[in-house]
Amino acid sequence: MKHLRVCTVDILLAFACLAIVVFLLYHEGATGPYMLDDFQTLKNNKVLKLESLSIQSIYDAIFSMKTGPLYRPVSMLSFALNYYFTGNVDGYPIKLINIIIHIFTGGGVFWLTLLLLRRVGNDTVMTEEKRGAVRWTGYTALFIAAVWLLHPLYVSTVLYTVQRMTELSAMFSFYAAAAYVRGRNDLVSGKKSGFWWVLGAVFIGTALAILSKESGALLPLLLLVIECIFFRFTFHPDISKSSRYWNYGILIIPSIGVFLYLAGVIISKPGGVSFREFTLFERLLTESRAMFFYIRLIFLPDIRLMGLNYDYFRVSHSLFSPISTLPAVAGIIGLSVIGIYGVLKNKYRVLSFAILWFLAGHLLESTVIQLELVFEHRNYLPGYGFIFATGYYISHYLYRSNSLSKSLKYAIPLIILILLAIPLKIRVGNWSLASKFFMNEIKNHPESPRNFSGLAYQQSLIKQYPKAIESYQMASRLDPDETGYLLAGLKVILFKMHGVPRADLISMIESSLINNRVTPYTTQQLCTLAADSLGMDEESAAVSRAIAERFLQIAIMSNHPWPSDDQLGEAYFLLGEMKFRQNKLEDAAADLEKVAALIPGKYDARLGLARIYMNLNKIKEAEEQIKMIERNRLDPDRLIILSNLRQELMQKQRL
């Protein structure tokens, strides 16, 4: 037993060295730029930058941005505290914590892997003759964790700042899975205390994972995969039936709930959503190809194929368009059959686990929910299945081989890790500077309009305005259906170069708004165009406000559905503000009434309505708005405005 303890210390020391290596490899990337959703969720989110740790300010920060249906409060809390304790500085300290979370998650990967390998080898009971196998199991777990930590595919998860949400959800899932296996081992050996490990893993782990990112709802299903393959619902005879039924229920019922939710998505939106360029059926076909693309990147991590944006990924319109769709669909069906067959026959446990963990982990983000088609971060948790199997089979071969020397058995895994670390370091270096990042992305993915849009934004930051406009124009040529790129270029002309846009550009944007779908990016650019023009002084804002008002009206009056009520409501709010400043009070009130209906929690709209109704001497309507506002909890600034409005209303009532 003393020898086994020394082995454990050796492995833990080796993991500590691995953690240091991973940190050093990733550290350069902490200086990299913000990307995509980072700006709206983090950089421009002033409420997230805490001035104090009061309960109210923390609450406001957590719910300052609807990043998902549940607001992802655990992730938002981590960002808020990260900002607070690092002086509300953007960039480096935020990404640095992402790197640390990645390493800590690797600890969960190591723990889970060690426990699963011992289940594969039936090593829950230690005997003298198994010591060599147990020692090798520890190093195999270390090797698998190292492959996961060093895999270059995960650079975009760690260094794309807002994907801390994915990191945290995966971290809680890995540790919960390890705790579950620990508890089930106890229940198999007759220790009733294992039931509490199981309950904690399912309830606490799932809650933390979901509140970090909604994909955490898959944790019970992933635990069900572990249960079916490694435990097969077997218990020690001393474990009561009620405990067994609880174990069954807390895995099976939530897993069924996931499938029912997905069925509900299909029933409620059988054709998909209007702002996507694909139908629900086309998405399912396309995702089958995306899944094999992910598998390719896991097994053959060519960083030239990797990237932040895959907006150029071709949509599958049928089983034969493109022709690779048919074999991809057949492949997904085949993998599913192999995985399920392995469970039913209790065969191919490692292979079945790899397949079912991967497929289950993609169930929410890569099936019927109308998200964008391809993102690398979706493999942060699911990719572990194939990494586990690969590491197991390599180590199993090396351990059983009698033709290889002991030094070579250790050298081969080390060579594999070096071959992963080199492209990891190169990719991290590309992520360390905005200019290097976008030039490399465009070099590897010249068909991506979003890459040119990102380059344009960075060019505008360093005042290369003509180049920025050219890049936005290139993005628009690559995706002529996206009005947002034209709007972004227009904003550079209006607000950076302080120029007057050409008439043909205005006509082009108007035509695009009329004929093309209203996408989230289009609404973002429309609303920022209007908000920026409202933020200018009256003299210099005439042209930009007239353009913004015209574009908002066209977009609202078009027959295209908007991505969400919140975005449509925000457009109405900005339009109402413009009309209010033109003293078109009746029109402004009509727009703000629409805002109140679309976004009941937008109290600024009701404050504006109360102000307008008082100006129109509609005292009763103003009082109704104030009463509705008073029913809700407001921040101090809005409370002051509300108090002033109440006093003005009382004065008008006395008159």
XYZ file of C-alpha atoms in Angstrom:
655
model
C 0.000 0.000 0.000
C 2.905 2.321 0.640
C 4.012 1.785 -2.945
C 0.530 2.748 -4.186
C 0.592 5.952 -2.132
C 3.952 6.878 -3.659
C 2.474 6.276 -7.107
C -0.375 8.610 -6.289
C 2.046 11.310 -5.160
C 4.095 10.803 -8.328
C 1.020 11.214 -10.498
C -0.199 14.271 -8.617
C 3.219 15.876 -8.970
C 3.156 15.052 -12.666
C -0.281 16.678 -12.976
C 1.034 19.774 -11.201
C 3.856 19.965 -13.754
C 1.307 19.503 -16.534
C -0.773 22.373 -15.130
C 2.267 24.658 -15.168
C 3.063 23.704 -18.764
C -0.528 24.365 -19.859
C -0.525 27.735 -18.118
C 2.741 28.757 -19.779
C 1.505 27.663 -23.201
C -1.771 29.565 -22.847
C -0.490 32.654 -21.028
C 0.458 34.557 -24.184
C -3.151 34.376 -25.352
C -4.404 36.324 -22.329
C -3.346 39.539 -24.074
C -5.634 38.839 -27.018
C -8.663 40.859 -28.132
C -12.324 40.536 -27.305
C -14.432 38.722 -29.908
C -18.056 38.727 -31.073
C -20.351 38.507 -28.015
C -17.548 39.686 -25.697
C -18.329 43.297 -26.542
C -22.031 43.269 -25.747
C -21.882 40.869 -22.808
C -18.690 42.121 -21.155
C -16.859 45.143 -22.513
C -19.880 47.412 -23.083
C -21.843 46.078 -20.112
C -21.304 48.844 -17.556
C -23.567 47.223 -14.959
C -21.200 44.243 -14.849
C -18.350 46.477 -13.649
C -19.084 46.529 -9.909
C -18.234 49.539 -7.775
C -19.147 47.713 -4.563
C -20.133 44.241 -3.397
C -23.606 45.220 -2.246
C -26.341 42.651 -2.776
C -28.227 44.969 -5.120
C -25.206 45.713 -7.330
C -24.307 42.019 -7.532
C -27.908 41.149 -8.415
C -27.984 43.824 -11.112
C -24.674 42.589 -12.546
C -25.807 38.962 -12.652
C -28.994 39.817 -14.530
C -27.563 42.695 -16.574
C -27.585 40.725 -19.821
C -29.902 37.967 -21.009
C -27.157 35.675 -22.256
C -29.529 32.711 -22.232
C -33.037 31.726 -21.145
C -31.859 31.453 -17.511
C -29.449 34.448 -17.692
C -26.521 32.140 -16.726
C -26.094 33.715 -13.272
C -23.110 31.622 -12.142
C -21.082 32.682 -15.173
C -22.153 36.320 -14.930
C -21.300 36.353 -11.215
C -17.824 35.043 -12.020
C -17.313 37.818 -14.577
C -18.580 40.489 -12.183
C -16.271 39.348 -9.368
C -13.395 38.942 -11.828
C -13.813 42.559 -12.922
C -14.231 43.829 -9.368
C -11.119 42.195 -7.919
C -8.947 43.128 -10.914
C -9.903 46.798 -11.011
C -12.584 46.538 -13.724
C -9.888 46.120 -16.352
C -10.886 44.461 -19.620
C -8.934 41.782 -21.411
C -5.916 40.244 -19.725
C -7.227 39.503 -16.190
C -10.475 38.096 -17.572
C -8.769 35.747 -20.024
C -6.227 34.779 -17.362
C -9.009 33.400 -15.173
C -10.354 31.509 -18.197
C -6.974 29.786 -18.482
C -7.003 28.887 -14.791
C -10.547 27.502 -15.098
C -9.389 25.369 -18.036
C -6.581 23.913 -15.937
C -8.881 23.317 -12.972
C -11.360 21.601 -15.293
C -8.492 19.396 -16.410
C -8.288 18.230 -12.799
C -11.899 17.089 -13.068
C -11.087 15.311 -16.320
C -8.197 13.517 -14.606
C -10.322 12.461 -11.601
C -13.194 11.200 -13.750
C -10.823 9.377 -16.095
C -9.022 7.660 -13.241
C -12.310 6.391 -11.795
C -13.647 5.236 -15.165
C -10.429 3.417 -16.043
C -10.618 1.523 -12.781
C -14.183 0.534 -13.659
C -12.985 -0.692 -17.051
C -10.254 -2.716 -15.355
C -12.498 -3.745 -12.442
C -9.901 -2.292 -10.096
C -12.232 -1.170 -7.325
C -10.725 -3.920 -5.137
C -6.938 -3.648 -4.925
C -4.793 -6.757 -4.851
C -1.051 -7.231 -4.895
C -0.980 -8.566 -8.447
C -2.911 -5.541 -9.762
C -0.443 -2.959 -8.522
C 1.309 -2.679 -11.861
C -2.007 -2.250 -13.670
C -3.168 0.334 -11.136
C 0.050 2.287 -11.550
C -0.397 2.236 -15.332
C -4.033 3.278 -14.916
C -2.903 6.396 -13.070
C -0.502 7.379 -15.832
C -3.137 6.619 -18.462
C -5.531 8.990 -16.706
C -2.783 11.597 -16.622
C -2.112 11.075 -20.336
C -5.804 11.432 -21.262
C -6.156 14.564 -19.131
C -3.026 15.979 -20.767
C -4.395 15.317 -24.257
C -7.610 17.107 -23.298
C -5.764 20.062 -21.747
C -3.312 20.435 -24.632
C -5.714 19.861 -27.504
C -5.565 22.904 -29.825
C -9.275 22.571 -30.633
C -10.086 24.101 -27.242
C -8.102 27.318 -27.720
C -11.210 29.072 -29.022
C -13.134 28.031 -25.906
C -10.503 29.235 -23.455
C -9.514 32.487 -25.178
C -12.928 33.519 -26.529
C -13.709 35.241 -23.264
C -17.459 34.846 -23.045
C -17.063 31.081 -23.483
C -16.167 30.952 -19.810
C -19.824 29.966 -19.665
C -18.976 26.784 -21.568
C -15.898 26.235 -19.409
C -17.794 26.543 -16.132
C -20.644 24.316 -17.275
C -18.144 21.664 -18.375
C -16.114 22.035 -15.188
C -19.129 21.382 -12.970
C -20.162 18.504 -15.244
C -16.774 16.774 -15.067
C -16.508 17.056 -11.294
C -20.135 15.991 -10.878
C -19.523 12.966 -13.103
C -16.470 12.032 -11.032
C -18.472 12.428 -7.825
C -21.211 10.252 -9.309
C -18.753 7.465 -10.167
C -17.278 7.737 -6.675
C -20.747 7.389 -5.171
C -21.722 4.487 -7.388
C -18.521 2.654 -6.494
C -19.551 2.979 -2.858
C -23.055 1.693 -3.600
C -21.625 -1.283 -5.492
C -19.407 -2.140 -2.518
C -22.267 -1.724 -0.031
C -21.440 1.716 1.415
C -24.734 3.535 1.817
C -22.971 6.903 2.049
C -22.417 6.660 -1.695
C -26.057 7.628 -2.183
C -25.257 11.157 -0.991
C -22.427 11.420 -3.496
C -24.887 10.431 -6.222
C -27.536 12.913 -5.080
C -25.004 15.716 -4.795
C -23.572 14.967 -8.227
C -26.971 15.018 -9.913
C -28.721 17.862 -8.106
C -25.885 20.215 -7.156
C -23.778 19.449 -10.221
C -26.673 19.869 -12.645
C -27.847 23.086 -10.993
C -24.398 24.673 -11.177
C -23.850 23.452 -14.741
C -27.226 24.736 -15.985
C -26.828 28.098 -14.257
C -23.462 28.464 -15.990
C -24.884 27.541 -19.399
C -28.104 25.781 -20.345
C -26.248 22.881 -21.985
C -25.572 21.742 -18.411
C -29.060 20.211 -18.553
C -27.388 17.298 -20.358
C -25.482 16.230 -17.241
C -28.086 13.638 -16.085
C -28.052 12.138 -19.584
C -24.249 11.970 -19.549
C -24.397 10.305 -16.141
C -26.941 7.873 -17.568
C -24.383 6.977 -20.255
C -21.833 6.259 -17.513
C -24.390 4.256 -15.546
C -25.480 2.096 -18.482
C -21.934 1.291 -19.580
C -19.879 1.067 -16.392
C -22.419 0.101 -13.707
C -25.446 -1.331 -15.541
C -27.721 -0.478 -12.604
C -26.054 -3.038 -10.331
C -26.003 -2.477 -6.561
C -24.783 -4.288 -3.497
C -27.553 -6.411 -1.937
C -27.471 -4.222 1.191
C -28.589 -1.139 -0.762
C -32.326 -0.578 -0.338
C -34.800 -0.637 -3.210
C -35.829 2.950 -2.523
C -32.228 4.129 -2.990
C -32.019 2.179 -6.235
C -35.265 3.672 -7.539
C -34.046 7.144 -6.632
C -30.852 6.452 -8.570
C -32.877 5.340 -11.581
C -35.296 8.245 -11.424
C -32.878 11.140 -11.028
C -31.093 10.059 -14.203
C -33.894 8.763 -16.397
C -36.566 11.415 -15.747
C -34.358 14.457 -16.575
C -32.988 12.610 -19.617
C -36.510 12.009 -20.896
C -37.198 15.674 -20.189
C -34.398 16.681 -22.569
C -35.904 14.613 -25.391
C -39.387 15.982 -24.675
C -38.006 19.520 -24.812
C -36.391 18.845 -28.181
C -39.645 17.316 -29.420
C -41.408 20.482 -28.290
C -38.976 22.571 -30.330
C -39.792 20.508 -33.414
C -43.545 20.811 -32.844
C -43.488 24.542 -32.105
C -41.134 25.521 -34.945
C -41.168 22.755 -37.561
C -39.821 25.090 -40.227
C -37.129 26.684 -38.085
C -36.865 30.412 -37.418
C -37.055 33.245 -39.908
C -33.688 34.866 -39.242
C -31.697 31.717 -40.085
C -30.811 30.791 -43.637
C -31.749 27.148 -43.057
C -34.828 25.178 -42.062
C -34.980 22.777 -39.146
C -34.606 19.786 -41.470
C -31.662 21.408 -43.238
C -30.053 22.088 -39.879
C -30.271 18.432 -38.881
C -28.729 17.371 -42.179
C -25.961 19.957 -41.882
C -25.177 19.047 -38.285
C -24.504 15.456 -39.315
C -21.639 16.770 -41.448
C -20.561 19.144 -38.689
C -20.302 16.235 -36.249
C -17.841 14.403 -38.473
C -15.964 17.650 -38.997
C -15.613 17.866 -35.204
C -14.471 14.246 -35.021
C -11.857 14.966 -37.660
C -10.546 17.940 -35.664
C -10.388 15.817 -32.502
C -8.380 13.013 -34.109
C -6.416 15.137 -36.613
C -6.032 18.570 -35.011
C -5.018 20.592 -38.074
C -5.084 24.209 -36.873
C -5.457 25.423 -40.466
C -8.983 23.999 -40.402
C -9.785 25.481 -37.001
C -11.235 28.923 -36.508
C -13.565 31.108 -34.534
C -16.083 31.598 -37.340
C -17.646 28.915 -39.501
C -20.329 31.112 -41.041
C -19.206 29.820 -44.445
C -20.035 26.194 -43.553
C -22.210 24.943 -46.382
C -25.842 24.163 -45.562
C -27.152 20.721 -46.525
C -30.362 21.201 -48.494
C -30.960 17.489 -49.036
C -29.259 14.137 -48.569
C -27.413 14.732 -51.846
C -26.680 18.463 -51.620
C -23.824 18.376 -50.875
C -23.175 14.712 -51.592
C -21.254 14.292 -48.315
C -24.544 14.667 -46.409
C -25.756 11.140 -47.101
C -22.678 9.331 -45.727
C -22.634 11.735 -42.770
C -26.251 10.934 -41.855
C -25.557 7.227 -42.334
C -22.461 7.602 -40.178
C -24.370 9.217 -37.308
C -26.963 6.447 -37.456
C -24.197 3.846 -37.565
C -22.381 5.328 -34.574
C -25.642 5.429 -32.623
C -26.327 1.768 -33.414
C -22.816 0.732 -32.348
C -23.082 2.667 -29.096
C -26.525 1.329 -28.208
C -25.574 -2.218 -29.235
C -22.552 -2.044 -26.963
C -24.775 -1.041 -24.048
C -27.373 -3.743 -24.693
C -24.804 -6.512 -25.136
C -22.308 -5.178 -22.577
C -19.582 -5.090 -25.219
C -17.089 -2.510 -26.478
C -17.480 -0.480 -23.296
C -14.823 2.114 -24.055
C -15.914 2.581 -27.668
C -19.590 2.743 -26.674
C -18.797 5.309 -24.015
C -16.846 7.458 -26.487
C -19.671 7.447 -29.022
C -22.591 7.958 -26.651
C -20.837 10.626 -24.549
C -20.018 12.556 -27.734
C -23.514 12.265 -29.202
C -25.278 12.999 -25.911
C -23.059 16.010 -25.302
C -24.106 17.492 -28.654
C -27.814 16.822 -28.222
C -28.841 20.390 -27.374
C -26.510 22.527 -29.471
C -26.173 20.335 -32.557
C -29.698 19.127 -33.288
C -33.005 21.016 -33.595
C -32.441 24.211 -31.597
C -31.885 26.945 -34.174
C -28.416 28.070 -33.126
C -25.629 28.846 -35.551
C -24.400 25.748 -37.299
C -20.796 25.247 -36.185
C -18.712 26.334 -33.217
C -15.638 24.624 -31.789
C -16.569 25.273 -28.168
C -19.444 22.800 -28.488
C -16.823 20.031 -28.244
C -15.331 21.171 -24.947
C -17.318 18.569 -22.985
C -18.455 16.075 -25.685
C -14.977 15.733 -27.207
C -13.796 14.052 -24.007
C -15.475 10.802 -25.085
C -13.220 10.220 -28.082
C -10.157 11.549 -26.263
C -10.834 9.067 -23.447
C -11.151 6.163 -25.884
C -8.051 7.131 -27.859
C -5.948 7.505 -24.725
C -7.245 4.220 -23.361
C -6.514 2.200 -26.502
C -3.042 3.698 -26.937
C -2.131 3.074 -23.303
C -3.727 -0.383 -23.314
C -1.618 -1.371 -26.316
C 1.552 0.020 -24.778
C 0.930 -1.690 -21.442
C 0.174 -5.080 -23.000
C 2.962 -4.945 -25.584
C 5.953 -7.135 -24.850
C 7.916 -5.964 -27.877
C 8.383 -2.378 -26.667
C 10.932 -1.311 -24.097
C 9.775 0.449 -20.942
C 11.391 3.714 -22.016
C 9.597 3.588 -25.369
C 6.280 2.971 -23.632
C 6.723 6.271 -21.827
C 8.231 8.061 -24.829
C 5.307 7.451 -27.204
C 2.693 9.285 -25.072
C 5.204 12.085 -24.495
C 5.742 12.469 -28.253
C 1.975 12.636 -28.788
C 1.692 15.403 -26.192
C 4.522 17.355 -27.809
C 2.794 17.028 -31.183
C -0.303 18.566 -29.573
C 1.584 21.269 -27.683
C 3.279 22.659 -30.808
C 0.084 23.550 -32.730
C -1.482 24.663 -29.447
C 1.337 27.162 -28.932
C 1.067 28.396 -32.530
C -2.680 28.861 -32.249
C -2.445 30.630 -28.887
C 0.119 32.964 -30.445
C -2.322 33.777 -33.229
C -4.944 34.649 -30.606
C -2.590 36.969 -28.708
C -2.936 39.959 -31.075
C -5.993 41.201 -32.948
C -4.076 41.917 -36.153
C -2.372 38.528 -36.142
C -5.611 36.744 -35.304
C -7.749 38.175 -38.092
C -5.059 37.984 -40.756
C -4.512 34.325 -39.882
C -8.253 33.630 -39.850
C -8.692 35.260 -43.255
C -5.710 33.330 -44.606
C -7.207 30.006 -43.472
C -10.880 30.894 -44.012
C -11.091 33.541 -46.760
C -14.742 32.671 -47.425
C -15.889 33.801 -43.952
C -17.624 37.225 -44.014
C -17.462 37.437 -40.240
C -13.675 37.296 -40.327
C -13.598 40.347 -42.602
C -16.108 42.082 -40.337
C -13.904 41.406 -37.320
C -10.862 42.693 -39.182
C -12.817 45.830 -40.130
C -13.711 46.489 -36.511
C -10.080 46.198 -35.440
C -9.012 48.465 -38.310
C -11.511 51.093 -37.184
C -10.072 50.948 -33.660
C -6.638 51.916 -34.977
C -8.178 54.594 -37.238
C -7.589 52.795 -40.523
C -11.039 53.871 -41.643
C -10.751 53.403 -45.443
C -9.403 49.877 -44.891
C -12.210 49.173 -42.430
C -14.806 50.202 -45.004
C -13.140 47.975 -47.608
C -13.225 45.027 -45.196
C -16.918 45.582 -44.421
C -17.600 45.748 -48.159
C -15.760 42.457 -48.627
C -17.872 40.898 -45.872
C -21.002 42.169 -47.610
C -19.903 40.687 -50.938
C -19.369 37.310 -49.269
C -22.807 37.475 -47.615
C -25.022 39.867 -49.600
C -28.090 38.847 -47.572
C -26.625 40.326 -44.362
C -27.521 44.028 -44.154
C -25.471 44.433 -40.985
C -22.151 44.631 -42.826
C -23.372 47.570 -44.926
C -24.680 49.269 -41.777
C -21.361 48.746 -39.998
C -19.496 50.385 -42.868
C -22.003 53.244 -42.855
C -21.321 53.834 -39.159
C -17.610 54.218 -39.890
C -18.408 56.905 -42.462
C -20.835 58.755 -40.170
C -19.206 58.523 -36.750
C -15.511 57.950 -37.437
C -14.847 59.839 -40.654
C -17.695 62.342 -40.042
C -18.573 62.114 -43.708
C -21.771 62.083 -45.714
C -22.569 58.667 -47.221
C -23.151 58.305 -50.933
C -26.741 58.085 -52.134
C -26.137 54.696 -53.751
C -24.998 53.252 -50.399
C -28.186 54.497 -48.714
C -30.294 53.011 -51.508
C -28.408 49.721 -51.270
C -29.071 49.476 -47.517
C -32.749 50.368 -47.947
C -33.136 47.680 -50.606
C -31.361 45.134 -48.413
C -33.607 45.928 -45.435
C -36.684 45.468 -47.611
C -35.613 42.250 -49.330
C -33.489 40.377 -46.786
C -34.231 38.759 -43.444
C -33.729 40.727 -40.239
C -30.849 38.969 -38.478
C -29.522 39.520 -34.951
C -26.474 41.252 -36.450
C -28.667 43.546 -38.543
C -30.700 44.543 -35.487
C -27.528 45.142 -33.491
C -26.117 47.448 -36.160
C -29.446 49.239 -36.634
C -29.830 49.896 -32.919
C -26.246 51.053 -32.412
C -26.591 53.348 -35.445
C -29.653 54.931 -33.844
C -28.162 55.030 -30.332
C -24.911 56.601 -31.539
C -26.798 59.267 -33.470
C -28.880 60.057 -30.372
C -25.679 60.446 -28.382
C -24.383 63.207 -30.656
C -25.075 66.904 -30.249
C -28.073 68.291 -32.121
C -26.105 70.175 -34.799
C -23.951 67.284 -36.002
C -26.593 64.576 -35.585
C -29.113 65.710 -38.208
C -27.882 63.493 -41.053
C -27.231 60.362 -38.979
C -30.557 60.622 -37.119
C -32.518 61.051 -40.322
C -30.806 57.989 -41.790
C -31.250 55.926 -38.617
C -34.934 56.841 -38.312
C -35.535 55.956 -41.951
C -33.796 52.594 -41.641
C -35.607 51.700 -38.417
C -38.959 52.445 -40.012
C -38.146 50.340 -43.072
C -36.965 47.401 -40.968
C -39.993 47.559 -38.674
C -42.482 47.924 -41.518
C -40.946 45.114 -43.575
C -42.674 41.752 -43.622
C -39.681 40.013 -42.075
C -40.054 38.713 -38.494
C -37.486 39.982 -36.003
C -35.197 37.611 -34.100
C -36.845 38.440 -30.758
C -39.397 40.720 -29.122
C -36.591 42.308 -27.117
C -34.783 43.431 -30.260
C -37.949 44.698 -31.923
C -38.845 46.502 -28.707
C -35.420 48.136 -28.566
C -35.895 49.392 -32.131
C -39.270 50.893 -31.220
C -37.708 52.500 -28.133
C -35.010 54.235 -30.169
C -37.554 55.305 -32.768
C -39.754 56.718 -30.021
C -36.825 58.635 -28.542
C -36.091 60.195 -31.924
C -39.702 61.278 -32.372
C -39.790 62.655 -28.826
C -36.798 64.871 -29.589
C -38.638 66.120 -32.669
C -41.601 66.958 -30.402
C -43.774 64.372 -32.171
C -45.248 63.369 -28.834
C -48.235 61.346 -30.031
C -46.058 59.296 -32.393
C -43.421 58.829 -29.693
C -46.066 57.628 -27.229
C -47.367 55.101 -29.764
C -43.869 53.674 -30.224
C -43.198 53.506 -26.480
C -46.520 51.744 -25.899
C -45.302 49.046 -28.286
C -42.060 48.832 -26.296
C -43.985 48.356 -23.043
C -45.954 45.525 -24.649
C -42.891 43.819 -26.152
C -40.520 44.314 -23.194
C -42.578 44.659 -19.979
C -39.409 45.009 -17.911
C -38.041 47.997 -19.846
C -38.968 50.683 -17.322
C -37.311 53.444 -19.353
C -40.166 53.087 -21.842
C -42.771 53.636 -19.131
C -40.794 56.539 -17.684
C -40.784 58.064 -21.156
C -44.504 57.456 -21.520
C -45.208 59.117 -18.187
C -43.172 62.146 -19.259
C -44.955 62.385 -22.624
C -48.428 62.016 -21.129
C -47.700 64.791 -18.642
C -46.551 67.020 -21.491
C -49.814 66.215 -23.278
C -51.775 66.876 -20.062
C -52.989 63.286 -20.034
C -52.738 63.104 -16.254
C -54.651 59.860 -15.816
C -52.481 57.994 -18.352
C -49.303 59.399 -16.781
C -50.412 58.276 -13.326
C -51.129 54.765 -14.631
C -47.607 54.510 -16.015
C -46.060 55.726 -12.760
C -48.104 53.230 -10.732
C -46.964 50.367 -12.978
C -43.355 51.440 -12.539
C -43.699 51.698 -8.759
C -44.654 48.017 -8.538
C -41.116 47.053 -9.530
C -37.714 47.360 -7.932
C -35.649 50.068 -9.617
C -32.019 51.100 -9.457
C -31.178 54.375 -7.619
C -30.946 56.485 -10.806
C -34.392 55.463 -12.004
C -35.815 55.950 -8.514
C -34.685 59.582 -8.629
C -36.291 60.070 -12.051
C -39.476 58.413 -10.827
C -39.560 60.609 -7.722
C -39.198 63.752 -9.836
C -41.969 62.576 -12.155
C -44.240 61.886 -9.199
C -43.650 65.398 -7.848
C -44.364 66.965 -11.254
C -47.517 64.894 -11.539
C -48.721 66.042 -8.112
C -48.140 69.668 -9.104
C -50.163 69.197 -12.306
C -52.953 67.512 -10.358
C -53.130 70.474 -7.952
C -53.440 72.811 -10.924
